[in-house]
mmCIF file of C-alpha atoms in Angstrom:
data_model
loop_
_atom_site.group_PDB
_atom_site.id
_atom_site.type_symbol
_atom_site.label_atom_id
_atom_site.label_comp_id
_atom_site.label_asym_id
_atom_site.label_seq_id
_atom_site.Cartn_x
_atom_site.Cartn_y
_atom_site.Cartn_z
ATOM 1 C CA UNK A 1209 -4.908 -0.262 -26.295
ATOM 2 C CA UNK A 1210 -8.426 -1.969 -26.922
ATOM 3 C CA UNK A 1211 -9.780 -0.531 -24.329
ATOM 4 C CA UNK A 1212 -8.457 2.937 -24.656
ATOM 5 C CA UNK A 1213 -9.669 2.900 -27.739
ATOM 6 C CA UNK A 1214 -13.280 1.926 -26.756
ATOM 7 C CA UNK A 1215 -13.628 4.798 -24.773
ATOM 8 C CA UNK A 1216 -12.318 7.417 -27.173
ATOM 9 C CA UNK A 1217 -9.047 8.093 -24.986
ATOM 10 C CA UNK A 1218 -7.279 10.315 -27.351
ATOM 11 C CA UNK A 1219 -3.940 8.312 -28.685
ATOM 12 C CA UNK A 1220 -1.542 11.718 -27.316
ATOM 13 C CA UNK A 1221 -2.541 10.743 -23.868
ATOM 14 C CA UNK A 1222 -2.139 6.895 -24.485
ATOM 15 C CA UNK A 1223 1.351 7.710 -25.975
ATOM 16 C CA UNK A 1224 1.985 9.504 -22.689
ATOM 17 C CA UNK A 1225 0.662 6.677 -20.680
ATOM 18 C CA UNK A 1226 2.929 3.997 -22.808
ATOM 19 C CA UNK A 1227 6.305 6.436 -22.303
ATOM 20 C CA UNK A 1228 5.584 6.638 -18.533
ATOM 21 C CA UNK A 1229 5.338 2.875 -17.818
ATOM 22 C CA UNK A 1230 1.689 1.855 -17.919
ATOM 23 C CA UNK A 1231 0.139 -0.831 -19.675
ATOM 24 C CA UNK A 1232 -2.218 -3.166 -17.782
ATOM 25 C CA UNK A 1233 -4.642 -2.515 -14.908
ATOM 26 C CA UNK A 1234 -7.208 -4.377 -13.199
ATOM 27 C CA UNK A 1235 -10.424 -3.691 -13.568
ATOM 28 C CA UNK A 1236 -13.346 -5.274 -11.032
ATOM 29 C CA UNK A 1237 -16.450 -2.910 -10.977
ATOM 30 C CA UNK A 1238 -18.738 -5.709 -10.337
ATOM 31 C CA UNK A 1239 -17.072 -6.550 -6.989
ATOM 32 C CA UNK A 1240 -17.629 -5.082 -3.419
ATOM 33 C CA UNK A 1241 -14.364 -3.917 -1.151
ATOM 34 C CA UNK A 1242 -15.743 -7.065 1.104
ATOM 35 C CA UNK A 1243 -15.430 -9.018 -2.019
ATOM 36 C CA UNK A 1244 -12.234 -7.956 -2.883
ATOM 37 C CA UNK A 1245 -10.699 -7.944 0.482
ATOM 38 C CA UNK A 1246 -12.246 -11.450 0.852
ATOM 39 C CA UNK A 1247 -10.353 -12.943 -2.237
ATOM 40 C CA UNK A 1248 -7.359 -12.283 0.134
ATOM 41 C CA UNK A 1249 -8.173 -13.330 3.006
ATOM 42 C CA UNK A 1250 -9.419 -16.954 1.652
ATOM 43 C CA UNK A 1251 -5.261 -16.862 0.365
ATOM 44 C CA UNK A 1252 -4.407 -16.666 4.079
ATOM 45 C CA UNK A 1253 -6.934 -19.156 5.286
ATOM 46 C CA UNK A 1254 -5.572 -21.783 2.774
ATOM 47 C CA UNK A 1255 -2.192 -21.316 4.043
ATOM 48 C CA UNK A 1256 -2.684 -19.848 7.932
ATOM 49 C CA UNK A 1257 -5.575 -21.752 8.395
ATOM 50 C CA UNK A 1258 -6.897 -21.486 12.404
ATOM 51 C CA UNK A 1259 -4.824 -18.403 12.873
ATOM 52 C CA UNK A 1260 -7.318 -16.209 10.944
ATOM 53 C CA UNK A 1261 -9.982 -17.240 13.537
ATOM 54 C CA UNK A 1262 -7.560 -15.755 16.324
ATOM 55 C CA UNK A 1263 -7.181 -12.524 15.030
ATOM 56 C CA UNK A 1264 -7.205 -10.201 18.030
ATOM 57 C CA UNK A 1265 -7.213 -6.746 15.678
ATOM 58 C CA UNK A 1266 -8.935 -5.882 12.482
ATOM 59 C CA UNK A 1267 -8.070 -2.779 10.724
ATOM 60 C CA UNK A 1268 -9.280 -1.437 7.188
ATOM 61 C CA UNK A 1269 -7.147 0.828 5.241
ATOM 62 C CA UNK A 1270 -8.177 2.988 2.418
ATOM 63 C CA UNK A 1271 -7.744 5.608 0.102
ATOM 64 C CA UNK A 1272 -10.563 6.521 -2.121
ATOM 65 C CA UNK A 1273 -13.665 7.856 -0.091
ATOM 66 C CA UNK A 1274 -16.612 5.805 -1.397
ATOM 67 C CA UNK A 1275 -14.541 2.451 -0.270
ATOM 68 C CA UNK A 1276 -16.078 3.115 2.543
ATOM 69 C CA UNK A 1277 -19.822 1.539 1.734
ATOM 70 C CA UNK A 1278 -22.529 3.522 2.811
ATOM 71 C CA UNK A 1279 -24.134 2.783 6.634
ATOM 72 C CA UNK A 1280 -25.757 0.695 7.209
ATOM 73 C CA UNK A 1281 -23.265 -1.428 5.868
ATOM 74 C CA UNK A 1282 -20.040 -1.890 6.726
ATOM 75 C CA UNK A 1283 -16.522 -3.816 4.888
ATOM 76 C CA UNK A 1284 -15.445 -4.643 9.327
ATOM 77 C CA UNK A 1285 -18.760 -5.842 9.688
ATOM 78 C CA UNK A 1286 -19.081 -8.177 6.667
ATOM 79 C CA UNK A 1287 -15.326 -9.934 7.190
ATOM 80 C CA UNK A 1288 -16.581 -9.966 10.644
ATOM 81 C CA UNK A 1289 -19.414 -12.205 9.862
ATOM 82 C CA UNK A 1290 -17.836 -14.110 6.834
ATOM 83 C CA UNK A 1291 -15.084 -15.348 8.888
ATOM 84 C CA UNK A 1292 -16.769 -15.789 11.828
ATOM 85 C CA UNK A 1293 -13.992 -13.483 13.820
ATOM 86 C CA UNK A 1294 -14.004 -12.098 17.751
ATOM 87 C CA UNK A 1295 -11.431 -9.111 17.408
ATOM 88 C CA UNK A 1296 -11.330 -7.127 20.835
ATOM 89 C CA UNK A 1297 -10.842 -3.675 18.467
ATOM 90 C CA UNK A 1298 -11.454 -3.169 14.985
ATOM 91 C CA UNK A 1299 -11.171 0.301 13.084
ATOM 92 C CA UNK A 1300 -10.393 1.839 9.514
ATOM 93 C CA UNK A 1301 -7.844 4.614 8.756
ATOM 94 C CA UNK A 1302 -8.714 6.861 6.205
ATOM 95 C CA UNK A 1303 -7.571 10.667 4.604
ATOM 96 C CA UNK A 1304 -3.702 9.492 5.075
ATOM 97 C CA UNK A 1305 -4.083 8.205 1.538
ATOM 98 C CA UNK A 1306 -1.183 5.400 -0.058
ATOM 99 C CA UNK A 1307 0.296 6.395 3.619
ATOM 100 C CA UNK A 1308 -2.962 4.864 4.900
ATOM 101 C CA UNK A 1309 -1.552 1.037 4.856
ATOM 102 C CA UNK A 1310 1.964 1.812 6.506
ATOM 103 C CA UNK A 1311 -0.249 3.641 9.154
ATOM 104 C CA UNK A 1312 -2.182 0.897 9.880
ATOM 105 C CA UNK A 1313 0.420 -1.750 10.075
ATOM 106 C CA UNK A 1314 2.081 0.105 12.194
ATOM 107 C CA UNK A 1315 -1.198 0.540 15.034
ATOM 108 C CA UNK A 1316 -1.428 -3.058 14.595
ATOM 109 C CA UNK A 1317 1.961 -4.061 15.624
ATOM 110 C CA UNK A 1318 1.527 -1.660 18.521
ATOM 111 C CA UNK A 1319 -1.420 -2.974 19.642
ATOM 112 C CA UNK A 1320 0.235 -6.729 19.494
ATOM 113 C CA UNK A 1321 3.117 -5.384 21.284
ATOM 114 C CA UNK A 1322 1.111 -3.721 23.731
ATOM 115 C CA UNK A 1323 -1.428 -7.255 24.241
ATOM 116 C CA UNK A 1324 0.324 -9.937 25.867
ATOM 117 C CA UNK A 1325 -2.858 -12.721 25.238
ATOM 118 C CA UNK A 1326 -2.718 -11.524 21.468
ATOM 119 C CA UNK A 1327 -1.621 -13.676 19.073
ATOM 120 C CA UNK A 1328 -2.327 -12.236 15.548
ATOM 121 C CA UNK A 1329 -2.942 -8.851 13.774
ATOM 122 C CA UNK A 1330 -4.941 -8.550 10.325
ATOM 123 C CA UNK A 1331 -4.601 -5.531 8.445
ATOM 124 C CA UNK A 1332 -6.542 -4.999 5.220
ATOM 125 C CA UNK A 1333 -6.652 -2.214 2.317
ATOM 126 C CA UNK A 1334 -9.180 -2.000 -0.330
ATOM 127 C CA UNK A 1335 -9.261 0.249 -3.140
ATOM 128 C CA UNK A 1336 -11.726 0.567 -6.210
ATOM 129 C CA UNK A 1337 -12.214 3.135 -9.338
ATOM 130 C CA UNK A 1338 -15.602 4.590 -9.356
ATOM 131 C CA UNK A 1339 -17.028 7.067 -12.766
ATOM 132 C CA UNK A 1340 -15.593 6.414 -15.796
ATOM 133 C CA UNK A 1341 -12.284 5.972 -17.303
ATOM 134 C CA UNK A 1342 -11.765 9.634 -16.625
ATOM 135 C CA UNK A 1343 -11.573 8.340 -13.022
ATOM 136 C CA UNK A 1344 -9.276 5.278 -14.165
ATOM 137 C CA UNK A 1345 -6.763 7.118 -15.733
ATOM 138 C CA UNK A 1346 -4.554 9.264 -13.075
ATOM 139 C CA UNK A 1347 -3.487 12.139 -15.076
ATOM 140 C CA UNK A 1348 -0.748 10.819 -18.230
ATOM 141 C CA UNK A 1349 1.279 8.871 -15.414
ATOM 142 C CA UNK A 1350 -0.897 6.433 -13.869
ATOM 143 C CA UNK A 1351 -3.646 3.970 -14.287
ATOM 144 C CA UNK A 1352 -5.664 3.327 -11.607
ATOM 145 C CA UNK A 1353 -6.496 -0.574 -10.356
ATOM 146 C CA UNK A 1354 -9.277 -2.216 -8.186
ATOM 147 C CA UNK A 1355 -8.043 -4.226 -5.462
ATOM 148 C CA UNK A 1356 -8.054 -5.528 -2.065
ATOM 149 C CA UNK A 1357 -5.311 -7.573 0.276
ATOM 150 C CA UNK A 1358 -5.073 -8.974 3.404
ATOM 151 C CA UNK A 1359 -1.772 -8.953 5.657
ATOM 152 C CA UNK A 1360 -1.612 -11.003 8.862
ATOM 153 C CA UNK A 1361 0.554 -9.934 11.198
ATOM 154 C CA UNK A 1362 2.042 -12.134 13.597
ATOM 155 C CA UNK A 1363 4.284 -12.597 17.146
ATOM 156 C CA UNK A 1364 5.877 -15.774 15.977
ATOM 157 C CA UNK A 1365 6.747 -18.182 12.615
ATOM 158 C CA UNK A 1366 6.927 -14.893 10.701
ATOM 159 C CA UNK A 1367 7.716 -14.202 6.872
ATOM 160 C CA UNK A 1368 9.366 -10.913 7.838
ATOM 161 C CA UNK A 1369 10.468 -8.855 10.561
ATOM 162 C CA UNK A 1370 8.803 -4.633 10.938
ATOM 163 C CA UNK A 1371 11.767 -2.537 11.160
ATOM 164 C CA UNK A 1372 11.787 1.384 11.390
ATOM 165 C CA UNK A 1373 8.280 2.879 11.020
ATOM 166 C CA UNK A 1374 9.002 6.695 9.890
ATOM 167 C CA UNK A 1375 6.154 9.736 9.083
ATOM 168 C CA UNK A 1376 6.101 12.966 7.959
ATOM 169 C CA UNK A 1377 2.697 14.738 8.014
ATOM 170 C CA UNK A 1378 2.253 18.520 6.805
ATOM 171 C CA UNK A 1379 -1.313 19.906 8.409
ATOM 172 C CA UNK A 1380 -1.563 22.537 6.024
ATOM 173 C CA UNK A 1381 -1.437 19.817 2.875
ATOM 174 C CA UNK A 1382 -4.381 18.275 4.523
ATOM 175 C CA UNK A 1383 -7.163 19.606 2.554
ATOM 176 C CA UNK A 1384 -5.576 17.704 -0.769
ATOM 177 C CA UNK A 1385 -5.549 19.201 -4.481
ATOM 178 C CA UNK A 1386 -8.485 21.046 -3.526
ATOM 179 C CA UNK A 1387 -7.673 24.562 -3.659
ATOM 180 C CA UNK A 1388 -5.196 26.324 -6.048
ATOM 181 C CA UNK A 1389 -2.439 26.374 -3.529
ATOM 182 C CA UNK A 1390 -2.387 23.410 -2.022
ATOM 183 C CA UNK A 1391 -2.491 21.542 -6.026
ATOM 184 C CA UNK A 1392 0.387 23.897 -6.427
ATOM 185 C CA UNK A 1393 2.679 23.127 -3.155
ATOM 186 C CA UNK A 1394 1.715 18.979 -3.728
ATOM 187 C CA UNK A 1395 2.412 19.322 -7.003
ATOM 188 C CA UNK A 1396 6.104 21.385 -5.947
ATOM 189 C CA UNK A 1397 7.165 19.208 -2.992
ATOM 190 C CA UNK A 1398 5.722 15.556 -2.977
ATOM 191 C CA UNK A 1399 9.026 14.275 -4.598
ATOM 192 C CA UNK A 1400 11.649 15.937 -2.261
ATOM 193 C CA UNK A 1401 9.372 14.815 0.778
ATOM 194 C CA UNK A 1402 9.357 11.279 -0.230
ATOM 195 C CA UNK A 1403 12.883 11.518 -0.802
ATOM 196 C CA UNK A 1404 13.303 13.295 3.006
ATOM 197 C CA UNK A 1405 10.991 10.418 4.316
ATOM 198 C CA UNK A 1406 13.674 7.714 2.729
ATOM 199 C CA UNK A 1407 16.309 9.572 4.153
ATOM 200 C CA UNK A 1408 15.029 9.488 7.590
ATOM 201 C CA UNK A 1409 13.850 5.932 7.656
ATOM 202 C CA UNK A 1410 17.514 5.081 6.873
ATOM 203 C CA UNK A 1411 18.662 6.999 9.486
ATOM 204 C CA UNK A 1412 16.024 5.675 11.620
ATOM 205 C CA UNK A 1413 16.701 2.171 10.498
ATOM 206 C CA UNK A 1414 20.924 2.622 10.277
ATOM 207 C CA UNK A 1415 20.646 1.052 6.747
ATOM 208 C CA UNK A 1416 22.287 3.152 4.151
ATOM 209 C CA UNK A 1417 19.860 3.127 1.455
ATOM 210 C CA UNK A 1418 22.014 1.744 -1.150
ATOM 211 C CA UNK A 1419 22.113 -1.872 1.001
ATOM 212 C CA UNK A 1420 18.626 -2.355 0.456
ATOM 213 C CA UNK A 1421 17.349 -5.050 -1.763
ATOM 214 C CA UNK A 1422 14.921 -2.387 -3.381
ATOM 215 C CA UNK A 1423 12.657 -0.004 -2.677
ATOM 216 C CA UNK A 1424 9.105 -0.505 -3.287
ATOM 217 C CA UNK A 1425 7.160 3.038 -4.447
ATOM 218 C CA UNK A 1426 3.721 2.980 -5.153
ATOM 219 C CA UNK A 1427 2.456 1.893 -8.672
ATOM 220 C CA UNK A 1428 2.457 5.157 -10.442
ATOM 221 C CA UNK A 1429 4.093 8.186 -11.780
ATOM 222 C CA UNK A 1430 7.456 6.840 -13.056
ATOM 223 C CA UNK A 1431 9.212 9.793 -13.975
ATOM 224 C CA UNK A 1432 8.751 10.871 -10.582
ATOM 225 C CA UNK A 1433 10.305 7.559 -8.688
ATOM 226 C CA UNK A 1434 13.212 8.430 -11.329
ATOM 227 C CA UNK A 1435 13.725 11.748 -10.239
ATOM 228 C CA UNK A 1436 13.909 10.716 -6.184
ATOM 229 C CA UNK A 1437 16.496 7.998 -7.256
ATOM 230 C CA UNK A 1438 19.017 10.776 -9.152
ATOM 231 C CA UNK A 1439 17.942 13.270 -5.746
ATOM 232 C CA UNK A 1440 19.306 9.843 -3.140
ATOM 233 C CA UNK A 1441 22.399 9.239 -5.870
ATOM 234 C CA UNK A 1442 20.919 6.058 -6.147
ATOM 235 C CA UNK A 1443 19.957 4.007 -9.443
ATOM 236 C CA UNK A 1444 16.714 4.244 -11.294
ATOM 237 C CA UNK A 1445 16.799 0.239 -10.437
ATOM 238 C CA UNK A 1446 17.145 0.849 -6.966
ATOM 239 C CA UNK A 1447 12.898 1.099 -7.544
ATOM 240 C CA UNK A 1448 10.743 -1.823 -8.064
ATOM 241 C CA UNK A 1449 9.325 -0.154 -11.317
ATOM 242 C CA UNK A 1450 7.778 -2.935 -12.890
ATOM 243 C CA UNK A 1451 4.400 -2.912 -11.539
ATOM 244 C CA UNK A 1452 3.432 0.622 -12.683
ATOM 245 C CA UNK A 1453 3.622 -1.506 -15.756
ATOM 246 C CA UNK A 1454 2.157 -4.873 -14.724
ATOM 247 C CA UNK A 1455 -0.639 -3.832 -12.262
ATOM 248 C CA UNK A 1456 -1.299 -0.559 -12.298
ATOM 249 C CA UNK A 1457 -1.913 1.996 -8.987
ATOM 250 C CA UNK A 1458 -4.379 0.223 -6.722
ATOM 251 C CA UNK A 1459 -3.567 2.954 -4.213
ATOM 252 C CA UNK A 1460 -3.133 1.287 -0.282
ATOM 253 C CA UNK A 1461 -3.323 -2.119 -1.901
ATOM 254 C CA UNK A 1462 0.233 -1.740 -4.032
ATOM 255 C CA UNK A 1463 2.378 -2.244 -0.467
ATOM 256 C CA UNK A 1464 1.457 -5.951 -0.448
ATOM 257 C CA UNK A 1465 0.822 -6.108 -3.893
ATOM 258 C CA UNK A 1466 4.836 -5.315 -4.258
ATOM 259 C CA UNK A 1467 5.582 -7.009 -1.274
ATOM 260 C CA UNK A 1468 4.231 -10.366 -2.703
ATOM 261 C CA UNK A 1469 5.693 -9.494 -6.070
ATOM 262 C CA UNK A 1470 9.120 -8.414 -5.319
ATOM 263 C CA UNK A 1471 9.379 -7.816 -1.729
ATOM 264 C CA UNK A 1472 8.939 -11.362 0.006
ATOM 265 C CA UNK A 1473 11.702 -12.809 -3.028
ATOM 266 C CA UNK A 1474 14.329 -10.462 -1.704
ATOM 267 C CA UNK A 1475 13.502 -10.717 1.853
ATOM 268 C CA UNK A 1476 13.706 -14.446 1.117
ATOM 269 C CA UNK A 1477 17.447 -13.654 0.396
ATOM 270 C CA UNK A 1478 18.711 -12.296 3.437
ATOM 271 C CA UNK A 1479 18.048 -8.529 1.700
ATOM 272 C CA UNK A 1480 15.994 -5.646 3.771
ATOM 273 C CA UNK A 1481 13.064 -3.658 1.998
ATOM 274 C CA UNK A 1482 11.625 -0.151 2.810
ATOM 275 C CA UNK A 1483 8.147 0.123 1.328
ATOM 276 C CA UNK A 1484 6.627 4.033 0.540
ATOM 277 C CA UNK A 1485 3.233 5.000 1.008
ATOM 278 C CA UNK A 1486 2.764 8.433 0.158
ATOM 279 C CA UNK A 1487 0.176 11.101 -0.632
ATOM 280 C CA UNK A 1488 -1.127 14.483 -1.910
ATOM 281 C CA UNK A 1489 -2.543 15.043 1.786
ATOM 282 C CA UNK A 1490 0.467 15.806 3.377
ATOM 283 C CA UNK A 1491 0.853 12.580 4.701
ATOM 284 C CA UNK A 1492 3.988 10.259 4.049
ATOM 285 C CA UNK A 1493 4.933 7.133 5.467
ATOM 286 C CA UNK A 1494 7.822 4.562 5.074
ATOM 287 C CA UNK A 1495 8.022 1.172 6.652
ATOM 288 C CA UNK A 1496 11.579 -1.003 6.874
ATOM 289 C CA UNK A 1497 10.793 -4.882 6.186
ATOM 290 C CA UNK A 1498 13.615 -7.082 7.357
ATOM 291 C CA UNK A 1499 14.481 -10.752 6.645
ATOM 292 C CA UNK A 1500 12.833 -13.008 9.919
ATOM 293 C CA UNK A 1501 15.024 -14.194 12.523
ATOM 294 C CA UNK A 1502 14.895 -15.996 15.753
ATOM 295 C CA UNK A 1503 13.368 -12.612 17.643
ATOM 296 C CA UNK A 1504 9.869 -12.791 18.190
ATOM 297 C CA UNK A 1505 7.655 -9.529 17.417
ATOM 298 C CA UNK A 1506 4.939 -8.359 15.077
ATOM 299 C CA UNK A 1507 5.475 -8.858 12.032
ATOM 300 C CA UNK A 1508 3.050 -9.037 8.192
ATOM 301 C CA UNK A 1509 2.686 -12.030 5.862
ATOM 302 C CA UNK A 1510 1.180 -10.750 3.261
ATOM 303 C CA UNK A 1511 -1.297 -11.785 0.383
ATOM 304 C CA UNK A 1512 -2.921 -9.374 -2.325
ATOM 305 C CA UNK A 1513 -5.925 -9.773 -4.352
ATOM 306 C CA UNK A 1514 -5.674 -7.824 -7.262
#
């Protein structure tokens, strides 16, 4: 409210903010994506410790353009350097959005899979607000965070085992909320193909969605989670809701974010996950996390800095 009110954000659009979930945020200007990435990554080395140095792939994922630092520099280059790694391939994936993250998990694991001398996988997201708090606030649904997390994944002592990896992808959304019609056919459709993308990692998965221990959405736009619950017949609970409220929308970063959160308790409980990542570029994504067992494969341990 302080803050809202030090910027002259009108009290109708606070209201609207309060009534669809948000409260706090986290604001970190004064940091680089390296920097904020790196507060991760230190999490990992404290409790991984040697594995970080084996890493075999390094890949960035990220929504917002400009966390992409301009060249020279380069976020790969610096965690590179700062933690002295040797990957054989590194690479960012970018303009897929929230869906970014669940992309890049996913190339990761196949890329472990596909590497028999490869050990470990770390996949990292960074996302930061830049303008004013015009750019902060995401329409009356959303506020938006600064963040960055790390997620190692691994072919043995795993937190968590990958399960179903599911897409849908419409070319013609590409272009985003840039033009009158595609603002209009996002704006129309996002829900029901977020809801079609749950459906089919279900299917995919042969977990009917009501046996899942929740589902994790990204951190914004309440009323909107609410309305893909009634369209599945599921509960509004069947959502981890809470951190639209208690974090804010830090874009790619809110998988581990939620994972950490909410995810890793239930998974600690014998109960499978599906995590969203989603879009208004046509690109939707959602990943099946499921409790470890004695099978060895690729799977993420996760820590966010936030």
């Amino acid at each position: 409210m302080e803050w809202a009110a030090a910027r002259n954000v009108s009290s109708k659009l606070v209201e609207e903010l309060l009534a669809h979930g948000c409260r706090y945020f986290y604001e970190g200007p004064e940091h680089s994506d390296a920097e904020l990435i790196s507060g991760a990554i230190d999490q990992l080395v404290a409790r991984q410790g040697e594995r970080i140095s084996q890493v075999s792939y390094l890949l960035h994922a990220h929504t917002q353009p400009f966390s992409m630092p301009a060249p020279p520099s380069s976020v790969l280059t610096e965690l590179v350097q700062r933690y002295r790694l040797s990957p054989k391939l590194c690479f960012s994936v970018e303009h897929l959005a929230c869906a970014g993250v669940v992309v890049a998990v996913d190339r990761a694991a196949r890329l472990l899979a596909a590497d028999s001398e490869a050990r470990y996988a770390l996949v990292v997201t960074s996302d930061r607000v830049f303008g004013n708090h015009k750019h902060r606030i995401r329409q009356n649904a959303g506020i938006q965070s600064d963040g960055g997390t790390a997620i190692l994944l691994s072919k043995e002592d795993v937190r968590c085992r990958l399960g179903a990896i599911s897409y849908r992808n419409f070319g013609d959304l590409h272009e985003g909320p840039s033009n009158p019609r595609t603002t209009a056919l996002i704006a129309r459709y996002t829900w029901l193909h977020t809801k079609l993308a749950f459906e089919q990692n279900s299917r995919a998965t042969g977990i009917p969605l009501p046996e899942y221990g929740q589902l994790m959405p990204v951190n914004a736009d309440r009323h909107y989670w609410v309305q893909i619950a009634n369209a599945l017949n599921l509960p509004e609970s069947a959502f981890f809701l809470d951190n639209i409220r208690e974090r804010g929308h830090a874009c790619t970063n809110d998988f581990a974010v939620n994972l950490v959160d909410r995810g890793f308790p239930l998974l600690d409980q014998g109960k499978p996950i599906a995590s969203c990542g989603q879009s208004n570029v046509g690109a939707y994504a959602i990943v099946t996390l499921l409790p470890r067992s004695d099978k060895p494969w690729a799977e993420p341990s996760a820590h966010p800095s936030e």
